[in-house]
PDB file of C-alpha atoms in Angstrom:
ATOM      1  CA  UNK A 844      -9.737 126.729 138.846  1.00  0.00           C
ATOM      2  CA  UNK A 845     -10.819 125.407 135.465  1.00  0.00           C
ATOM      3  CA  UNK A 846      -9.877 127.938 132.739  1.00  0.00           C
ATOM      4  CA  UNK A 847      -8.908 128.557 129.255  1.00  0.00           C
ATOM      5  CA  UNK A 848      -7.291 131.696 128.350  1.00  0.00           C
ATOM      6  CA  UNK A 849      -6.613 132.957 124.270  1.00  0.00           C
ATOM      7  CA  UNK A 850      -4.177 135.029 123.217  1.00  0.00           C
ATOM      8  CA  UNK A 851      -2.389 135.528 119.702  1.00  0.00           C
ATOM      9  CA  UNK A 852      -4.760 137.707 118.256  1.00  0.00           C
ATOM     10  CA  UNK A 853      -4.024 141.334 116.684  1.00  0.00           C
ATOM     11  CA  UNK A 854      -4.209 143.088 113.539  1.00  0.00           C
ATOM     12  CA  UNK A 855      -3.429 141.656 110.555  1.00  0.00           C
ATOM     13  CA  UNK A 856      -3.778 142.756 106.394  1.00  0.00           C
ATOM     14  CA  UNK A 857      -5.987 140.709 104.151  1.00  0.00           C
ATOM     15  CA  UNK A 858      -3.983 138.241 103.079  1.00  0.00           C
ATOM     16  CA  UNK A 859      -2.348 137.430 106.217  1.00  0.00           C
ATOM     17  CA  UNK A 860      -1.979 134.633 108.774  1.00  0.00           C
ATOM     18  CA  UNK A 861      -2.349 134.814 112.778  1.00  0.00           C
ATOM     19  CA  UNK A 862      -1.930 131.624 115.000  1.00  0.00           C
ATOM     20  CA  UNK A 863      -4.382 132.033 118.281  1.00  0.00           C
ATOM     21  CA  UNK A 864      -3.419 129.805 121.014  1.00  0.00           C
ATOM     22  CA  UNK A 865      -5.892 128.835 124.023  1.00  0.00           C
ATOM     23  CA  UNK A 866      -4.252 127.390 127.098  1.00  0.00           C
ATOM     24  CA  UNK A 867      -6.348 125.274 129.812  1.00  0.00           C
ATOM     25  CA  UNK A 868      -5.547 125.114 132.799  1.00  0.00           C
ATOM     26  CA  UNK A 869      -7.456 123.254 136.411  1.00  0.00           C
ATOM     27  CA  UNK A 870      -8.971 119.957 133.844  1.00  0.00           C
ATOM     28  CA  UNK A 871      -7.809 116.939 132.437  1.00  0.00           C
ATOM     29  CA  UNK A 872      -7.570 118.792 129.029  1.00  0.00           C
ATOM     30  CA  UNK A 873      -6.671 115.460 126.354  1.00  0.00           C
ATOM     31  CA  UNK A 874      -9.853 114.276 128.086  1.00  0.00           C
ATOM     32  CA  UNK A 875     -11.684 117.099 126.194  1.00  0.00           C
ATOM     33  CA  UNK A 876     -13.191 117.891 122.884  1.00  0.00           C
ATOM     34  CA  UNK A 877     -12.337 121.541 121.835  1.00  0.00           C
ATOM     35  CA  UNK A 878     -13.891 124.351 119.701  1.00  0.00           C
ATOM     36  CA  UNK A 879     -13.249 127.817 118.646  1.00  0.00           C
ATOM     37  CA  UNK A 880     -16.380 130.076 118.310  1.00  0.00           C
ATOM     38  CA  UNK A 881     -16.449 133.675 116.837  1.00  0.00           C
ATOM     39  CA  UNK A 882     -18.375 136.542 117.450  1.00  0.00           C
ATOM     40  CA  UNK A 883     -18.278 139.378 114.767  1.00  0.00           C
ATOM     41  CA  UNK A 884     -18.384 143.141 116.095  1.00  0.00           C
ATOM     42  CA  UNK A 885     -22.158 143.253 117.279  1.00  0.00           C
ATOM     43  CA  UNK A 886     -23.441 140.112 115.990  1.00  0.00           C
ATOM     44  CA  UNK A 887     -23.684 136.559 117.216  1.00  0.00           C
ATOM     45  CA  UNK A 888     -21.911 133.710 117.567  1.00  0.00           C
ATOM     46  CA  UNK A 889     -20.414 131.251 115.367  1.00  0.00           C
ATOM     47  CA  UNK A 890     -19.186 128.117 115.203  1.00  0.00           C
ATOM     48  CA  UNK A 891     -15.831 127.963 113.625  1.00  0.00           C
ATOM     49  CA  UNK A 892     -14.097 124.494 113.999  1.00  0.00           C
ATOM     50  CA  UNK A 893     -13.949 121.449 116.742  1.00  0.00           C
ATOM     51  CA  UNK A 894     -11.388 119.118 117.589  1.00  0.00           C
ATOM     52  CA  UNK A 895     -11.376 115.225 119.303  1.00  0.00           C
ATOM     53  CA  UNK A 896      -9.672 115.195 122.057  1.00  0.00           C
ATOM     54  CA  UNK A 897      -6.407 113.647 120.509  1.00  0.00           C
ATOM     55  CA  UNK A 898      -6.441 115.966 117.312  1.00  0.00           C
ATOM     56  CA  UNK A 899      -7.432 113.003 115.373  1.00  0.00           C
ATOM     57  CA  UNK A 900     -10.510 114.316 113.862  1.00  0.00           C
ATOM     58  CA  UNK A 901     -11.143 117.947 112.784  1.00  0.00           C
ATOM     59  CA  UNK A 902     -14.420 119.696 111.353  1.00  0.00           C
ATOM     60  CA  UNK A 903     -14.585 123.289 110.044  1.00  0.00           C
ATOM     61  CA  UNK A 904     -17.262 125.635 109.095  1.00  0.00           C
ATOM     62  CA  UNK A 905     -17.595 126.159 105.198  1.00  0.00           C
ATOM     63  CA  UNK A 906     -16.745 130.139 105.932  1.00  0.00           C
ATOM     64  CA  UNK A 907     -13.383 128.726 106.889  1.00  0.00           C
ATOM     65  CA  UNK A 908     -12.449 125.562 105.277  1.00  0.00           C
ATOM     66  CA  UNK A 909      -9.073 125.057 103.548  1.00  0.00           C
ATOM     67  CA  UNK A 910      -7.578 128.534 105.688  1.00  0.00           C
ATOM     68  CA  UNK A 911      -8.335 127.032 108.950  1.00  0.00           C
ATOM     69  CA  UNK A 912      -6.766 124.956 110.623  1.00  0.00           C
ATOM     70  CA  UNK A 913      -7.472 123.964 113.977  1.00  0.00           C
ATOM     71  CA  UNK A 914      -4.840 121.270 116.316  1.00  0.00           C
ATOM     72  CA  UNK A 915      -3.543 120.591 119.921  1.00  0.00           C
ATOM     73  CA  UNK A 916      -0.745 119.642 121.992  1.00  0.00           C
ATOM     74  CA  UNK A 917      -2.098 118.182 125.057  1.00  0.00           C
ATOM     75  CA  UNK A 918       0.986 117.659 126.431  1.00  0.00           C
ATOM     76  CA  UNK A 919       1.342 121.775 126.462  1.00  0.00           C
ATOM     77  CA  UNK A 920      -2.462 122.069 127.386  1.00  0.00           C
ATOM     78  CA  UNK A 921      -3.011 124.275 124.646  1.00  0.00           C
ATOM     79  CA  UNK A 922      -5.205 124.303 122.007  1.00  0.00           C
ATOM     80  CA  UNK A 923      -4.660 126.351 118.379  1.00  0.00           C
ATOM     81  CA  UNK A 924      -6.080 127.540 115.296  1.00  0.00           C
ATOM     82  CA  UNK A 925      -3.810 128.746 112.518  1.00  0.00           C
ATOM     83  CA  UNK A 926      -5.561 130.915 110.332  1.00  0.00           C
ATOM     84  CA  UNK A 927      -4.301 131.980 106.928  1.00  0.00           C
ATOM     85  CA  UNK A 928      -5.655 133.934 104.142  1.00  0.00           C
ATOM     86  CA  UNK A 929      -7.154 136.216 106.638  1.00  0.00           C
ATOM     87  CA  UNK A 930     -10.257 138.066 105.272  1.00  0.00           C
ATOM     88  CA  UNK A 931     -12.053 141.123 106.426  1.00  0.00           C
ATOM     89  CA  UNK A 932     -15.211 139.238 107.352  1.00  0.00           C
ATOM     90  CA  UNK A 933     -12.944 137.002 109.470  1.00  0.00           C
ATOM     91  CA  UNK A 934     -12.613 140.274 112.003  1.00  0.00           C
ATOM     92  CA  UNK A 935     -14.061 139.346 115.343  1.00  0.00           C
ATOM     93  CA  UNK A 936     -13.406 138.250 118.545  1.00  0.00           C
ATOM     94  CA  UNK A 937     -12.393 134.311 118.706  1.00  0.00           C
ATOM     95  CA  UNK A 938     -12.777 132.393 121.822  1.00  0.00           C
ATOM     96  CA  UNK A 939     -12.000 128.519 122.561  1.00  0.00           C
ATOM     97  CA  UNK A 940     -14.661 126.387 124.446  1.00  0.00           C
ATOM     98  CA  UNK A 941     -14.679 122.999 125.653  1.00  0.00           C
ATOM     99  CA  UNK A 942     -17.520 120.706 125.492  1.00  0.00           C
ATOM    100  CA  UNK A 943     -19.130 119.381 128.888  1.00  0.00           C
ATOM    101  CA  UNK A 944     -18.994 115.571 129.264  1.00  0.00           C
ATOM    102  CA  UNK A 945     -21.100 113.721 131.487  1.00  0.00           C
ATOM    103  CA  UNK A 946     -22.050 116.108 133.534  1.00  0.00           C
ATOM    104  CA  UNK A 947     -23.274 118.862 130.594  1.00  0.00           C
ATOM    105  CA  UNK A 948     -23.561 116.554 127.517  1.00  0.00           C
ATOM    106  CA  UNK A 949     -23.058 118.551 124.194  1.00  0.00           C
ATOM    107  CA  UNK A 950     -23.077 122.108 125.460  1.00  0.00           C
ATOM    108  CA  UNK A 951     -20.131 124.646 125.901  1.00  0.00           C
ATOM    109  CA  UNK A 952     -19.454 124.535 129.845  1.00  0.00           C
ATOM    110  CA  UNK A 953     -16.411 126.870 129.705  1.00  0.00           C
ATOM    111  CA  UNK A 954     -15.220 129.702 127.583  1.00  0.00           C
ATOM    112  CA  UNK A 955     -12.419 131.870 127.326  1.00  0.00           C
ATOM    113  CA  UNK A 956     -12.248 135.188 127.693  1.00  0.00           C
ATOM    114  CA  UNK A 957     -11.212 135.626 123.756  1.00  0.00           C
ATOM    115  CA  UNK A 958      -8.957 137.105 121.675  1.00  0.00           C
ATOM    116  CA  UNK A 959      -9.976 140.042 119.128  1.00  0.00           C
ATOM    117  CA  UNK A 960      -8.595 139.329 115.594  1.00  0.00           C
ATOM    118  CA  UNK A 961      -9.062 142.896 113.305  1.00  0.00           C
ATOM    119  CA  UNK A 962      -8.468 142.138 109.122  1.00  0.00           C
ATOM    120  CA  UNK A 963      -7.578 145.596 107.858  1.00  0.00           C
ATOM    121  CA  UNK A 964      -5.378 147.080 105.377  1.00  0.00           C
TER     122      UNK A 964
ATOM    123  CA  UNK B1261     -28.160 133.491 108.401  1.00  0.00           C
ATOM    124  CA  UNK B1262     -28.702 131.546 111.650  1.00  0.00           C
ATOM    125  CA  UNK B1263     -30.420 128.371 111.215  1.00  0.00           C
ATOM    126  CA  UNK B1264     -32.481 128.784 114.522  1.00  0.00           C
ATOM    127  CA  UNK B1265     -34.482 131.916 114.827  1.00  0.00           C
ATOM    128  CA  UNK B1266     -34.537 133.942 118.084  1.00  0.00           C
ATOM    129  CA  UNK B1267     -36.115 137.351 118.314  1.00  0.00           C
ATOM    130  CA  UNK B1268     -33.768 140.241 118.128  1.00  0.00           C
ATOM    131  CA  UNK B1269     -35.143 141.839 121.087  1.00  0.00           C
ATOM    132  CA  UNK B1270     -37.097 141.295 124.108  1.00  0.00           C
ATOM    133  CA  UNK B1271     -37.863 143.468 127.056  1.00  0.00           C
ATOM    134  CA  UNK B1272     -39.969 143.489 130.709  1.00  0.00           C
ATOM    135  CA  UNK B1273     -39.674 145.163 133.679  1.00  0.00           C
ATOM    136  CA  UNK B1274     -38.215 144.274 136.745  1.00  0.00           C
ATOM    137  CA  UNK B1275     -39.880 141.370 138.542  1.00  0.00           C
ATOM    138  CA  UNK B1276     -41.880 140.456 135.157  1.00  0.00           C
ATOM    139  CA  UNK B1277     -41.582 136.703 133.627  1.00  0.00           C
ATOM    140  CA  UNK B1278     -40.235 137.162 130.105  1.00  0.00           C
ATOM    141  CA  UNK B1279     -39.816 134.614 127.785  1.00  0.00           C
ATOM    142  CA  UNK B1280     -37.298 133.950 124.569  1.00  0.00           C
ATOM    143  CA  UNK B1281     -38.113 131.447 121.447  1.00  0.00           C
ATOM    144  CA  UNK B1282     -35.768 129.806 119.592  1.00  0.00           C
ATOM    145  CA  UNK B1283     -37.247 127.865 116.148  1.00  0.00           C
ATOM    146  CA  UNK B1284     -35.019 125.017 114.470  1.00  0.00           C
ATOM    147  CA  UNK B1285     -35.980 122.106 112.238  1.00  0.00           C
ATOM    148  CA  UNK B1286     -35.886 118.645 112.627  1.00  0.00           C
ATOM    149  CA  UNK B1287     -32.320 118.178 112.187  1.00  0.00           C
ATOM    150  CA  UNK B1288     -31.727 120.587 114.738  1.00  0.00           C
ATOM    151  CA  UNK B1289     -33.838 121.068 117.660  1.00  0.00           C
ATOM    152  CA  UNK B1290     -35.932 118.240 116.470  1.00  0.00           C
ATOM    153  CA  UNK B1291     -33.926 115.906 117.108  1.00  0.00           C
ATOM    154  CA  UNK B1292     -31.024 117.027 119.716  1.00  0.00           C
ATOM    155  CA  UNK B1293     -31.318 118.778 122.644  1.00  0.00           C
ATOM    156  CA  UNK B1294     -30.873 122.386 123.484  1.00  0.00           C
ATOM    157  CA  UNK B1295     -28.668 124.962 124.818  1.00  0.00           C
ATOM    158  CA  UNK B1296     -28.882 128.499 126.421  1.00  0.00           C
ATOM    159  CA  UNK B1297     -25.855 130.880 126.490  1.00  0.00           C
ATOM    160  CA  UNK B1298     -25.885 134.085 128.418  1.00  0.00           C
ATOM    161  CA  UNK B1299     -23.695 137.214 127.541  1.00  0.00           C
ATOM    162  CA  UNK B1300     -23.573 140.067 129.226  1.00  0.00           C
ATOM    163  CA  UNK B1301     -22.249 143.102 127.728  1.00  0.00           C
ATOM    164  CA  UNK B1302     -18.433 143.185 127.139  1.00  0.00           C
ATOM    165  CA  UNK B1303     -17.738 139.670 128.222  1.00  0.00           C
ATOM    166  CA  UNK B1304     -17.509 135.821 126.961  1.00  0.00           C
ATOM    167  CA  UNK B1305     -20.635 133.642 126.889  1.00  0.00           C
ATOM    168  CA  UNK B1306     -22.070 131.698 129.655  1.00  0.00           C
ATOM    169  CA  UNK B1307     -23.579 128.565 129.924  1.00  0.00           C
ATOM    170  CA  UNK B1308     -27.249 128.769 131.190  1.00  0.00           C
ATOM    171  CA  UNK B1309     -29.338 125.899 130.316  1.00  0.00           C
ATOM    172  CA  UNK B1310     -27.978 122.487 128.839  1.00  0.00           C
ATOM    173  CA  UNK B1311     -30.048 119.267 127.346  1.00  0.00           C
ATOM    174  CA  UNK B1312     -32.894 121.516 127.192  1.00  0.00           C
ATOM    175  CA  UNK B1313     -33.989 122.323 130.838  1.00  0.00           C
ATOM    176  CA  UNK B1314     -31.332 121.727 133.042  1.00  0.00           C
ATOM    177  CA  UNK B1315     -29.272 124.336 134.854  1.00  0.00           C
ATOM    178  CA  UNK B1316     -26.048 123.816 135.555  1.00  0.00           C
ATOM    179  CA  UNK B1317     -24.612 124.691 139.582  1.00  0.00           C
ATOM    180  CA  UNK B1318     -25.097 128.771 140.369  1.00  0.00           C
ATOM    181  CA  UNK B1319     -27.915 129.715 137.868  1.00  0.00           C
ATOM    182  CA  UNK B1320     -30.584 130.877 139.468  1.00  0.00           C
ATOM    183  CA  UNK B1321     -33.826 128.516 139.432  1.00  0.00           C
ATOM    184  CA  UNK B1322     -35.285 131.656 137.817  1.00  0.00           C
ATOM    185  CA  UNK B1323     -34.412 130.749 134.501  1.00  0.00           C
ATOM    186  CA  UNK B1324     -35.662 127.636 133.091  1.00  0.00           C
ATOM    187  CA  UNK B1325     -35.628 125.933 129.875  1.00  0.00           C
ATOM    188  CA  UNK B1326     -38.200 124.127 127.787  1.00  0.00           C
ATOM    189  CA  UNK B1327     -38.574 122.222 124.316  1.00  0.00           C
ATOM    190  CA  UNK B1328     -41.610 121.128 122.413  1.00  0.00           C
ATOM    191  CA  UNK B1329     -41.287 119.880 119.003  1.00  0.00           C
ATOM    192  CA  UNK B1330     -38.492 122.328 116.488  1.00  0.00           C
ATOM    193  CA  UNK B1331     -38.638 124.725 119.158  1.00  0.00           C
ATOM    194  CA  UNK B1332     -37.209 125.924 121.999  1.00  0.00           C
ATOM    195  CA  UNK B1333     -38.014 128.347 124.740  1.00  0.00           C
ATOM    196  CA  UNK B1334     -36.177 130.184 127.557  1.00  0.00           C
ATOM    197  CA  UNK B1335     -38.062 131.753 130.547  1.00  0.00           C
ATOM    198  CA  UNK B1336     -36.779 134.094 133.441  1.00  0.00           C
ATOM    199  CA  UNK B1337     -39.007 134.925 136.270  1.00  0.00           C
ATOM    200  CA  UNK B1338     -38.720 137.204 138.604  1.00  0.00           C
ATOM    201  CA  UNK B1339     -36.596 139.388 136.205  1.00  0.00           C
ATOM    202  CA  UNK B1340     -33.710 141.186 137.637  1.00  0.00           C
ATOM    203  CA  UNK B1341     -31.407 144.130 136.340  1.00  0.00           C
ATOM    204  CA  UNK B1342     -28.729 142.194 136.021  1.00  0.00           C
ATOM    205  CA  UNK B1343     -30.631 139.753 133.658  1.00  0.00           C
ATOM    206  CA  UNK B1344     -29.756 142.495 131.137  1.00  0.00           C
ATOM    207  CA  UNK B1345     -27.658 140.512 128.509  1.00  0.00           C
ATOM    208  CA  UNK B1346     -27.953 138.819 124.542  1.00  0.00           C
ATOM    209  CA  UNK B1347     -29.355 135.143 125.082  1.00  0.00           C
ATOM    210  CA  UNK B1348     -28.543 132.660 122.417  1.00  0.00           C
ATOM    211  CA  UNK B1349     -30.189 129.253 121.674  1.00  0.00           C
ATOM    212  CA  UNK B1350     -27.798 126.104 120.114  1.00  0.00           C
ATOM    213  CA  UNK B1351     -28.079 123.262 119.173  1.00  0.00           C
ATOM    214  CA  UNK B1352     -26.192 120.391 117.167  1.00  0.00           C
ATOM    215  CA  UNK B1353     -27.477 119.842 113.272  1.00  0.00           C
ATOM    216  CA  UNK B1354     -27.340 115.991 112.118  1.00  0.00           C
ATOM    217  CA  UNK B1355     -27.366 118.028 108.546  1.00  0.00           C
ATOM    218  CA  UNK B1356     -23.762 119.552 109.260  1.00  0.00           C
ATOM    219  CA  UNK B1357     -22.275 116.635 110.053  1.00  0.00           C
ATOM    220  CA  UNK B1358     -23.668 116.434 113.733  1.00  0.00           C
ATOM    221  CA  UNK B1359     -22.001 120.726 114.123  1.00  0.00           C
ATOM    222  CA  UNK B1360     -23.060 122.766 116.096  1.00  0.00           C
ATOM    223  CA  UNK B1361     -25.236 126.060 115.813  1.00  0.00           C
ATOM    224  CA  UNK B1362     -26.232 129.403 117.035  1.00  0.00           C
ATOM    225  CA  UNK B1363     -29.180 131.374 117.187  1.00  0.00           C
ATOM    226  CA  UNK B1364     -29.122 134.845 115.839  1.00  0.00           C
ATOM    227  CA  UNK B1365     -29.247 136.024 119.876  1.00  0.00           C
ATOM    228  CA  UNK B1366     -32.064 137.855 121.774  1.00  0.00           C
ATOM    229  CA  UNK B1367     -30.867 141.005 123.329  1.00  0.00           C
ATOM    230  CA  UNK B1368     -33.026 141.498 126.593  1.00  0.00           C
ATOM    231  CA  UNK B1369     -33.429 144.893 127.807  1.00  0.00           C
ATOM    232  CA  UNK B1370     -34.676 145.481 131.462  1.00  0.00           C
ATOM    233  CA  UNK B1371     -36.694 148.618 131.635  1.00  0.00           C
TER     234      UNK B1371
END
C-alpha cells in the first residue's frame, strides 16, 4: 500500500525548533518530488516547501524562508522539515505530499495523515 | 490571502448539481492546469480532479472538472451526503517560481 505517514510534531514555545519526519512506504520514493503543506486551525491549505527527488533543489514559501528547512534521505524513505524559530502563526497541522508523475502530472496524489504542530508559550 | 478565489460556502440538497468556482490569473490558472482536493471533516486532503478534468481511479464520475480562461470550475451531480466536505482549487504560479497554490476552500454543506 502506498503511504506516507508524519510524525514529530508537538508543542513547542516561540522560539523553538521541531523536526517532522514523513516516512513512505509501498513507492519508489527517490523517484518522487516531495512537499509539505499546512493547514492552520480552520483555514486552508498552504504550501510550505518542495523538494527534487534527490534533495538537490529546495523552494520555500516566503512565510518560512531562512527557518525552514526541508531535506531527505531516500535511502531511509523519509522525508523532513526542520523548523526553527517556531512562531505562533506557524501552529497548524503539517502534512507531506508527493507529486503524481505520469499518471497525475503536477497534482498531490497522496497525503499523509499529518502531524499537528501547536506554538505556545 | 489566497491567490485563487473560491467561495467560502456552497450548499444544495441531496440529488441537486452544485457547482464551485475557482478564479486565478494568467500566471496561474491561465496558463497551468488545475487541481481539485477534497477534505472531509477531520481528515487529510484528497485528490479529486487533476490537469483540469480528469479523475483519478475511485472518484465517482459525478464530479467533474472544467477550465475556461483564469478560471476554474468544479461540478458534482447527483449530490450525496457524503459529498459534505471543504473543496479546494490549485494550481502552479509561473510568478512563484513555477509553486504551487491553494484556493481559500469552499465548504459544501448538504442540506
Amino acid at each position: 500500500e502506498v503511504q506516507l505517514v508524519e510524525s514529530g510534531g508537538g508543542l513547542v514555545q516561540p522560539g523553538g525548533s521541531l523536526r517532522l519526519s514523513c516516512a513512505a512506504s509501498g513507492f519508489t520514493f527517490s523517484s518522487y518530488w516531495m512537499h509539505w503543506v499546512r493547514q492552520a486551525p480552520g483555514k486552508g491549505l498552504v504550501w510550505v516547501s518542495r523538494s527534487n527527488s534527490d534533495g538537490s533543489r529546495t523552494n520555500y514559501a516566503d512565510s518560512v524562508k531562512g527557518r525552514f528547512t526541508i531535506s531527505r534521505d531516500n535511502a531511509k524513505n523519509t522525508l523532513y522539515l526542520q523548523m526553527n524559530s517556531l512562531r505562533a502563526e506557524d501552529t497548524a497541522v503539517y502534512y507531506c505530499t508527493r507529486v503524481g508523475q505520469l499518471l497525475y502530472p503536477g497534482a498531490f496524489d497522496i497525503w499523509g495523515q499529518g502531524t499537528m504542530v501547536t506554538v505556545s508559550s | 490571502q489566497s491567490v485563487l478565489t473560491q467561495p467560502p460556502s456552497a450548499s444544495g440538497t441531496p440529488g441537486q448539481r452544485v457547482t464551485i468556482s475557482c478564479s486565478g490569473s494568467s500566471s496561474n490558472i491561465g496558463s497551468n492546469t488545475v487541481t481539485w482536493y477534497q477534505q472531509l471533516p477531520g481528515t487529510a486532503p484528497k485528490l479529486l480532479i487533476y490537469s483540469n478534468s480528469h479523475r483519478p481511479s475511485g472518484v465517482p464520475d459525478r464530479f467533474s472538472g472544467s477550465k475556461s480562461g483564469t478560471s476554474a470550475s468544479l461540478a458534482i451531480s447527483g449530490l450525496q451526503s457524503e459529498d459534505e466536505a471543504d473543496y479546494y482549487c490549485a494550481a502552479w504560479d509561473d510568478s512563484l517560481n513555477g509553486l504551487v497554490i491553494f484556493g481559500g476552500g469552499t465548504k459544501l454543506t448538504v442540506l
